[in-house]
Amino acid sequence: MSVCGASLLAIVTVALLAGQQTTRPKDVREIAKAGSSALPRLQELLKYPDRDVRLEVVKQITEIGPPRSLDPLIAATQDNDPEVQMLATDGMVNFYLPGYVKTGLTAPLRKVGTSIKGRFTDTNDQVIEPYITPRADAILAIGKLVRSAASIDARANAARAAGILRGKAAVADLEDATHSKNSELIYEALIALQKIRDESAGPSVSFLLHDLDPKVQIAAIETMGLLRNKEAVPALTDVLTRAKDAKVKRAALTSMAMLPTEKSRTTYTQYLNDKDDRLRAAAAEGFGRLKNPSDLAALEKAWQDEGKPQPRLSLAFALVLLGKTELSEFSPLQFLINNLNSSAYNGEAFPFLVELAREAKVRSSLYAPLESGTKAEKIGLLGVLARSGDATSVAPLQKLTNDPDPAVAQAALTAVRNLQARI
């Protein structure tokens, strides 16, 4: 810290201790101007009786940021005010995911008392990079809030944080939260479990497959597939049969496709030519994951006849699973790679490629387009190989760290770190 900064902190602190009877939020902002050296004083103010002051303290600690801000933020989670707890939670997420406080649930808290109502409907797809490992005590503090924060909103916010930080130590707290009577908390807990991917949690939340809230029900259905809970297939079949909501039916068949069993073959056959694009897509994925060579001819015909992008992507995925791994202008694998360029469908193509690249033959086929592809293809394939590559993938990824496009080079550096952390 500079001499000027040290002098400012000393002057402000002396003034507060000697002259003022109360501390105000603006005083907190003055103290915080000293930077990280102000953290001990700010942490003391976490015990200040005025809630507005404590809120400002947490905001300023978050803005000061790493490397020394995590301890006071963990301490702030023990506050008895729900908004302080929420700000502290988002501050911890921001510590590992810089910029999160600008988009998280507490983002609209520009002044004390501003409502966060409605923020739980925002897109919830953020997650830290796999190579980042949060401190154990931070996850434990968040898990405690999931279970027993001062308000439902604070509990739901903590559940979201646990998912973003891949907090496996909070899984039991998230499972407990799914038994709440509050749909938003249940939903956030389910999405967090999906991000953490602890498959042991699947059976514990299967009771939500028939929840009366469609949002919760769909999240529960998706969780069964993502956590590979094969015990849920009969229940998913029942949901598919009974559901009148198209979104519920699609989710049920998609999860069944992620849990392949020959017992589902009749169901896949029933929907492979359905008028609903997403149901056709899910059925194709199910056939692909069965990996039965006898299905190849029917899937190739469906691939040739299909005109809609989404089921066509699923059929391409299925065909590659059944051995069509060649790369040519109109091949299924090239079709998936091409769609990494599409803002509408790269979110579909990417996870298909991640799953396919777990097989060595597919993985080796991706190295050529990784080097020669478009910017979007390179960045997409870097992410794919970071998640599904092996030791032989390190060199091709490292090569792109020298790519002339800075965005590609940065993506390559991140991919190498993620891959090396995993292998």
Coordinates of C-alpha atoms in Angstrom, one line a residue:
M1 CA 0.0 0.0 0.0
S2 CA 1.2 3.5 -0.7
V3 CA 2.1 6.0 2.0
C4 CA -0.8 8.1 0.8
G5 CA -3.2 5.2 1.2
A6 CA -1.9 4.4 4.7
S7 CA -2.2 8.0 5.8
L8 CA -5.8 8.2 4.5
L9 CA -6.8 5.0 6.4
A10 CA -5.2 6.4 9.6
I11 CA -6.9 9.8 9.3
V12 CA -10.3 8.3 8.6
T13 CA -9.9 5.7 11.4
V14 CA -8.8 8.3 14.0
A15 CA -11.7 10.6 13.0
L16 CA -14.2 7.8 13.5
L17 CA -12.8 6.7 16.8
A18 CA -12.2 10.1 18.3
G19 CA -14.8 12.4 16.9
Q20 CA -17.8 10.6 15.6
Q21 CA -20.4 8.8 17.6
T22 CA -21.7 6.9 14.6
T23 CA -20.3 5.4 11.4
R24 CA -22.1 5.9 8.2
P25 CA -22.0 4.1 4.9
K26 CA -20.0 7.0 3.3
D27 CA -17.4 6.6 6.1
V28 CA -17.1 2.9 5.1
R29 CA -16.4 4.0 1.5
E30 CA -13.7 6.4 2.7
I31 CA -12.0 3.6 4.7
A32 CA -12.2 1.3 1.8
K33 CA -10.2 3.7 -0.4
A34 CA -7.1 2.4 1.3
G35 CA -7.5 -0.9 -0.4
S36 CA -6.6 -4.3 1.0
S37 CA -4.9 -2.7 4.1
A38 CA -8.4 -1.5 5.1
L39 CA -9.7 -5.1 5.4
P40 CA -9.0 -5.6 9.1
R41 CA -10.9 -2.4 10.0
L42 CA -13.7 -3.3 7.6
Q43 CA -14.0 -6.8 9.2
E44 CA -14.4 -5.1 12.6
L45 CA -17.3 -3.1 11.1
L46 CA -19.1 -6.3 10.2
K47 CA -20.2 -6.3 13.9
Y48 CA -21.5 -2.7 13.7
P49 CA -25.2 -2.5 14.8
D50 CA -26.4 -0.4 11.8
R51 CA -27.4 -2.8 9.0
D52 CA -26.8 -0.2 6.3
V53 CA -23.2 0.1 7.4
R54 CA -22.7 -3.7 7.3
L55 CA -24.2 -3.9 3.8
E56 CA -21.8 -1.2 2.7
V57 CA -18.9 -3.0 4.4
V58 CA -19.6 -6.2 2.4
K59 CA -19.9 -4.3 -0.8
Q60 CA -16.5 -2.6 -0.2
I61 CA -14.8 -5.9 0.8
T62 CA -16.1 -7.4 -2.4
E63 CA -14.8 -4.5 -4.5
I64 CA -11.4 -4.8 -2.9
G65 CA -11.3 -8.4 -3.9
P66 CA -8.5 -11.0 -3.9
P67 CA -6.3 -12.1 -2.4
R68 CA -7.3 -11.2 1.2
S69 CA -11.1 -10.5 1.0
L70 CA -12.3 -14.1 1.3
D71 CA -12.0 -14.4 5.1
P72 CA -14.1 -11.3 5.9
L73 CA -16.7 -12.4 3.3
I74 CA -16.9 -15.8 5.0
A75 CA -17.3 -14.0 8.3
A76 CA -20.1 -11.9 6.9
T77 CA -22.2 -14.9 6.0
Q78 CA -22.7 -15.3 9.8
D79 CA -24.7 -12.0 9.9
N80 CA -28.3 -12.4 10.9
D81 CA -29.6 -10.1 8.1
P82 CA -30.6 -11.9 4.9
E83 CA -29.4 -9.1 2.5
V84 CA -26.0 -9.0 4.2
Q85 CA -25.8 -12.8 3.9
M86 CA -26.7 -12.6 0.2
L87 CA -24.2 -9.9 -0.5
A88 CA -21.5 -11.9 1.3
T89 CA -22.5 -15.0 -0.7
D90 CA -22.2 -13.2 -4.0
G91 CA -18.9 -11.6 -2.9
M92 CA -17.5 -15.1 -2.4
V93 CA -18.7 -16.1 -5.9
N94 CA -17.2 -13.0 -7.3
F95 CA -13.9 -13.9 -5.6
Y96 CA -13.7 -16.9 -7.9
L97 CA -15.8 -15.6 -10.8
P98 CA -14.9 -11.9 -11.3
G99 CA -17.8 -9.8 -12.4
Y100 CA -20.5 -12.0 -10.9
V101 CA -21.7 -9.3 -8.6
K102 CA -22.8 -7.3 -11.6
T103 CA -25.1 -10.1 -12.8
G104 CA -26.0 -12.1 -9.7
L105 CA -29.1 -12.0 -7.7
T106 CA -27.9 -9.0 -5.6
A107 CA -27.0 -7.0 -8.7
P108 CA -30.1 -4.7 -8.4
L109 CA -29.3 -3.8 -4.8
R110 CA -28.0 -0.4 -5.7
K111 CA -29.4 1.0 -2.5
V112 CA -30.6 -0.5 0.7
G113 CA -34.1 -2.0 0.4
T114 CA -34.2 -2.5 -3.4
S115 CA -36.1 -5.7 -4.2
I116 CA -34.6 -8.7 -5.8
K117 CA -38.0 -10.2 -6.6
G118 CA -38.0 -11.8 -10.0
R119 CA -34.3 -12.3 -10.3
F120 CA -34.6 -16.0 -9.7
T121 CA -36.1 -16.3 -13.2
D122 CA -32.8 -15.1 -14.8
T123 CA -30.7 -17.5 -16.8
N124 CA -28.7 -19.7 -14.4
D125 CA -25.8 -21.2 -16.4
Q126 CA -22.7 -19.7 -14.8
V127 CA -20.1 -22.0 -13.4
I128 CA -16.4 -21.6 -12.5
E129 CA -13.7 -23.2 -14.7
P130 CA -12.9 -26.8 -13.7
Y131 CA -9.3 -26.0 -12.8
I132 CA -10.5 -23.6 -10.0
T133 CA -10.9 -25.2 -6.6
P134 CA -12.7 -23.0 -4.0
R135 CA -11.6 -23.1 -0.4
A136 CA -13.3 -25.7 1.7
D137 CA -14.4 -23.3 4.3
A138 CA -16.1 -21.1 1.7
I139 CA -18.2 -24.0 0.5
L140 CA -19.1 -25.0 4.0
A141 CA -20.2 -21.4 4.8
I142 CA -22.4 -21.4 1.7
G143 CA -23.8 -24.8 2.5
K144 CA -24.8 -23.6 5.9
L145 CA -26.7 -20.7 4.3
V146 CA -28.4 -23.1 1.9
R147 CA -29.8 -25.0 5.0
S148 CA -30.5 -22.2 7.4
A149 CA -30.0 -18.6 6.0
A150 CA -32.3 -15.9 7.4
S151 CA -34.7 -15.9 4.5
I152 CA -35.8 -18.1 1.7
D153 CA -34.2 -15.7 -0.8
A154 CA -30.9 -15.9 1.0
R155 CA -31.1 -19.7 1.0
A156 CA -31.9 -19.8 -2.7
N157 CA -29.1 -17.4 -3.5
A158 CA -26.7 -19.6 -1.5
A159 CA -27.9 -22.7 -3.5
R160 CA -27.2 -20.9 -6.7
A161 CA -23.7 -20.0 -5.4
A162 CA -23.0 -23.6 -4.4
G163 CA -23.7 -24.7 -8.0
I164 CA -21.6 -22.0 -9.6
L165 CA -18.7 -22.9 -7.4
R166 CA -19.2 -26.7 -7.9
G167 CA -19.4 -27.1 -4.2
K168 CA -19.6 -30.8 -3.6
A169 CA -19.3 -30.4 0.1
A170 CA -22.7 -28.6 0.0
V171 CA -24.6 -31.5 -1.7
A172 CA -26.2 -32.7 1.5
D173 CA -27.4 -29.1 2.2
L174 CA -28.8 -28.9 -1.3
E175 CA -30.6 -32.3 -1.0
D176 CA -32.1 -30.9 2.2
A177 CA -33.3 -27.8 0.4
T178 CA -35.2 -29.9 -2.1
H179 CA -37.6 -30.8 0.7
S180 CA -38.6 -27.1 1.2
K181 CA -42.1 -25.9 0.4
N182 CA -40.6 -23.0 -1.6
S183 CA -40.4 -23.7 -5.4
E184 CA -37.6 -21.2 -6.0
L185 CA -35.4 -22.7 -3.4
I186 CA -36.1 -26.2 -4.7
Y187 CA -35.4 -25.1 -8.3
E188 CA -32.1 -23.5 -7.4
A189 CA -31.0 -26.5 -5.4
L190 CA -31.8 -28.8 -8.3
I191 CA -29.8 -26.7 -10.8
A192 CA -26.9 -26.6 -8.4
L193 CA -26.9 -30.4 -8.1
Q194 CA -26.9 -30.5 -11.9
K195 CA -23.7 -28.4 -12.0
I196 CA -21.9 -30.3 -9.3
R197 CA -22.7 -33.6 -11.0
D198 CA -22.5 -35.8 -7.8
E199 CA -24.4 -38.8 -9.1
S200 CA -25.1 -40.0 -5.6
A201 CA -27.6 -37.2 -5.3
G202 CA -29.9 -38.5 -8.1
P203 CA -32.1 -40.9 -6.1
S204 CA -32.6 -38.4 -3.3
V205 CA -34.4 -35.9 -5.5
S206 CA -36.4 -38.3 -7.7
F207 CA -39.5 -37.7 -5.6
L208 CA -39.8 -34.3 -7.4
L209 CA -40.5 -36.0 -10.7
H210 CA -44.2 -35.4 -10.1
D211 CA -44.0 -32.0 -8.5
L212 CA -47.0 -29.8 -9.2
D213 CA -44.8 -26.8 -10.3
P214 CA -43.8 -27.5 -13.9
K215 CA -40.6 -25.5 -13.5
V216 CA -39.5 -27.7 -10.6
Q217 CA -40.8 -30.9 -12.3
I218 CA -38.8 -30.2 -15.4
A219 CA -35.6 -29.4 -13.4
A220 CA -36.1 -32.7 -11.5
I221 CA -36.5 -34.6 -14.7
E222 CA -33.4 -33.0 -16.2
T223 CA -31.5 -33.8 -13.0
M224 CA -32.3 -37.5 -13.4
G225 CA -30.6 -37.7 -16.8
L226 CA -27.6 -35.5 -15.9
L227 CA -26.9 -37.4 -12.7
R228 CA -27.4 -40.7 -14.6
N229 CA -30.0 -42.1 -12.2
K230 CA -31.1 -45.2 -14.1
E231 CA -33.5 -46.2 -11.3
A232 CA -35.6 -43.3 -12.5
V233 CA -36.4 -44.7 -16.0
P234 CA -39.7 -46.3 -15.0
A235 CA -40.9 -43.1 -13.3
L236 CA -39.7 -41.0 -16.3
T237 CA -41.7 -43.3 -18.6
D238 CA -44.7 -42.7 -16.5
V239 CA -44.2 -39.0 -16.6
L240 CA -43.8 -39.1 -20.4
T241 CA -47.0 -41.1 -20.8
R242 CA -49.1 -39.0 -18.5
A243 CA -47.8 -35.5 -19.2
K244 CA -50.0 -33.0 -21.1
D245 CA -47.4 -30.2 -21.0
A246 CA -45.1 -30.5 -24.1
K247 CA -42.1 -29.2 -22.2
V248 CA -42.5 -31.9 -19.5
K249 CA -42.8 -34.6 -22.2
R250 CA -39.7 -33.3 -24.0
A251 CA -37.7 -33.2 -20.8
A252 CA -38.8 -36.7 -19.8
L253 CA -37.8 -38.3 -23.1
T254 CA -34.5 -36.4 -23.2
S255 CA -33.6 -37.7 -19.8
M256 CA -34.7 -41.2 -20.8
A257 CA -32.3 -40.9 -23.8
M258 CA -29.5 -40.1 -21.4
L259 CA -30.3 -43.3 -19.5
P260 CA -30.3 -45.8 -22.3
T261 CA -31.8 -49.2 -21.8
E262 CA -33.3 -51.7 -24.3
K263 CA -36.5 -51.5 -22.3
S264 CA -36.9 -47.9 -23.7
R265 CA -36.5 -49.0 -27.3
T266 CA -40.3 -49.1 -27.9
T267 CA -40.6 -45.6 -26.6
Y268 CA -37.7 -44.3 -28.8
T269 CA -39.4 -45.9 -31.8
Q270 CA -42.7 -44.3 -31.0
Y271 CA -41.2 -40.8 -31.0
L272 CA -38.6 -41.0 -33.7
N273 CA -41.1 -39.8 -36.3
D274 CA -43.2 -37.6 -34.0
K275 CA -44.4 -34.3 -35.2
D276 CA -42.6 -32.5 -32.3
D277 CA -39.0 -31.6 -33.3
R278 CA -37.7 -32.0 -29.8
L279 CA -39.3 -35.4 -29.2
R280 CA -37.8 -36.7 -32.5
A281 CA -34.5 -35.3 -31.4
A282 CA -34.6 -37.0 -28.0
A283 CA -35.6 -40.4 -29.5
A284 CA -32.7 -40.2 -31.9
E285 CA -30.3 -39.6 -29.0
G286 CA -31.7 -42.6 -27.2
F287 CA -31.1 -44.8 -30.2
G288 CA -27.6 -43.5 -30.5
R289 CA -26.7 -44.2 -26.9
L290 CA -28.0 -47.8 -27.2
K291 CA -25.1 -48.3 -29.7
N292 CA -26.9 -51.1 -31.4
P293 CA -25.6 -51.5 -35.0
S294 CA -28.9 -52.7 -36.2
D295 CA -30.3 -49.2 -35.7
L296 CA -27.9 -47.6 -38.1
A297 CA -29.9 -48.0 -41.3
A298 CA -33.1 -46.4 -39.8
L299 CA -31.1 -43.5 -38.3
E300 CA -29.3 -42.9 -41.6
K301 CA -32.7 -42.7 -43.4
A302 CA -34.1 -40.4 -40.7
W303 CA -30.9 -38.2 -41.1
Q304 CA -31.4 -37.9 -44.9
D305 CA -35.1 -37.1 -44.5
E306 CA -34.9 -34.7 -41.6
G307 CA -35.2 -31.0 -42.4
K308 CA -35.2 -29.4 -39.0
P309 CA -31.9 -28.3 -37.4
Q310 CA -32.4 -29.6 -33.9
P311 CA -33.5 -33.2 -34.6
R312 CA -30.8 -33.2 -37.4
L313 CA -28.2 -32.4 -34.8
S314 CA -29.4 -35.3 -32.6
L315 CA -29.4 -37.7 -35.5
A316 CA -25.8 -36.6 -36.4
F317 CA -24.8 -37.3 -32.7
A318 CA -26.5 -40.7 -32.9
L319 CA -24.8 -41.6 -36.1
V320 CA -21.4 -40.8 -34.8
L321 CA -22.0 -42.9 -31.7
L322 CA -22.8 -45.8 -34.1
G323 CA -19.5 -45.4 -35.9
K324 CA -19.9 -42.7 -38.5
T325 CA -16.8 -40.8 -37.3
E326 CA -15.4 -39.7 -40.7
L327 CA -14.9 -36.1 -41.5
S328 CA -16.2 -34.9 -44.9
E329 CA -18.2 -32.0 -46.2
F330 CA -21.6 -33.6 -45.4
S331 CA -20.7 -36.1 -42.7
P332 CA -22.5 -36.1 -39.3
L333 CA -19.4 -35.2 -37.3
Q334 CA -18.6 -32.3 -39.6
F335 CA -22.3 -31.1 -39.3
L336 CA -21.8 -31.0 -35.5
I337 CA -18.6 -29.0 -35.8
N338 CA -20.2 -26.6 -38.3
N339 CA -22.9 -25.8 -35.8
L340 CA -20.3 -24.5 -33.3
N341 CA -20.5 -21.4 -35.6
S342 CA -24.3 -21.0 -35.0
S343 CA -25.5 -18.8 -32.2
A344 CA -28.8 -20.7 -32.3
Y345 CA -27.4 -24.2 -32.1
N346 CA -23.8 -24.2 -30.7
G347 CA -25.4 -24.9 -27.3
E348 CA -26.7 -28.1 -28.8
A349 CA -23.7 -29.1 -30.7
F350 CA -21.1 -28.5 -28.0
P351 CA -22.4 -31.0 -25.4
F352 CA -22.9 -33.6 -28.1
L353 CA -19.2 -33.2 -29.1
V354 CA -18.1 -33.3 -25.5
E355 CA -19.8 -36.7 -25.1
L356 CA -18.6 -38.0 -28.4
A357 CA -15.0 -37.0 -27.7
R358 CA -14.8 -39.4 -24.8
E359 CA -14.1 -42.0 -27.4
A360 CA -10.5 -42.0 -28.7
K361 CA -11.5 -42.4 -32.3
V362 CA -13.7 -39.3 -32.3
R363 CA -11.2 -37.4 -30.2
S364 CA -8.4 -38.0 -32.7
S365 CA -10.7 -36.9 -35.5
L366 CA -11.1 -33.5 -33.9
Y367 CA -7.4 -32.4 -33.9
A368 CA -7.4 -31.4 -37.6
P369 CA -10.5 -29.1 -37.4
L370 CA -9.1 -27.8 -34.1
E371 CA -6.1 -26.5 -36.1
S372 CA -7.8 -25.4 -39.3
G373 CA -11.3 -24.4 -38.2
T374 CA -13.0 -21.0 -37.8
K375 CA -12.5 -19.0 -34.7
A376 CA -15.8 -20.3 -33.2
E377 CA -14.9 -23.9 -34.1
K378 CA -11.5 -23.6 -32.5
I379 CA -12.8 -22.1 -29.3
G380 CA -15.6 -24.7 -29.2
L381 CA -13.3 -27.6 -29.8
L382 CA -10.8 -26.3 -27.2
G383 CA -13.7 -26.5 -24.7
V384 CA -14.6 -30.0 -25.9
L385 CA -11.1 -31.4 -25.6
A386 CA -10.6 -29.7 -22.2
R387 CA -13.5 -31.7 -20.9
S388 CA -13.0 -35.0 -22.8
G389 CA -9.4 -35.0 -23.9
D390 CA -6.6 -37.2 -22.5
A391 CA -2.8 -36.8 -22.1
T392 CA -2.4 -36.9 -25.9
S393 CA -4.6 -33.8 -26.2
V394 CA -2.3 -31.5 -24.3
A395 CA 0.1 -30.8 -27.2
P396 CA -2.7 -29.9 -29.8
L397 CA -4.2 -27.6 -27.2
Q398 CA -0.9 -26.0 -26.3
K399 CA -0.2 -25.3 -30.0
L400 CA -3.2 -23.0 -30.1
T401 CA -1.9 -20.9 -27.2
N402 CA 0.1 -19.2 -30.0
D403 CA -2.8 -18.6 -32.3
P404 CA -2.8 -15.2 -33.9
D405 CA -6.3 -14.5 -32.6
P406 CA -6.1 -13.4 -28.9
A407 CA -9.5 -14.9 -28.1
V408 CA -8.4 -18.3 -29.4
A409 CA -5.0 -18.1 -27.6
Q410 CA -6.7 -17.3 -24.3
A411 CA -9.3 -20.1 -24.8
A412 CA -6.4 -22.5 -25.4
L413 CA -4.6 -21.4 -22.2
T414 CA -7.8 -22.0 -20.2
A415 CA -8.3 -25.3 -22.0
V416 CA -4.8 -26.6 -21.1
R417 CA -5.3 -25.6 -17.5
N418 CA -8.6 -27.4 -17.3
L419 CA -7.4 -30.5 -19.1
Q420 CA -4.2 -30.8 -17.0
A421 CA -6.3 -30.3 -13.8
R422 CA -8.5 -33.2 -14.9
I423 CA -5.9 -35.7 -16.1

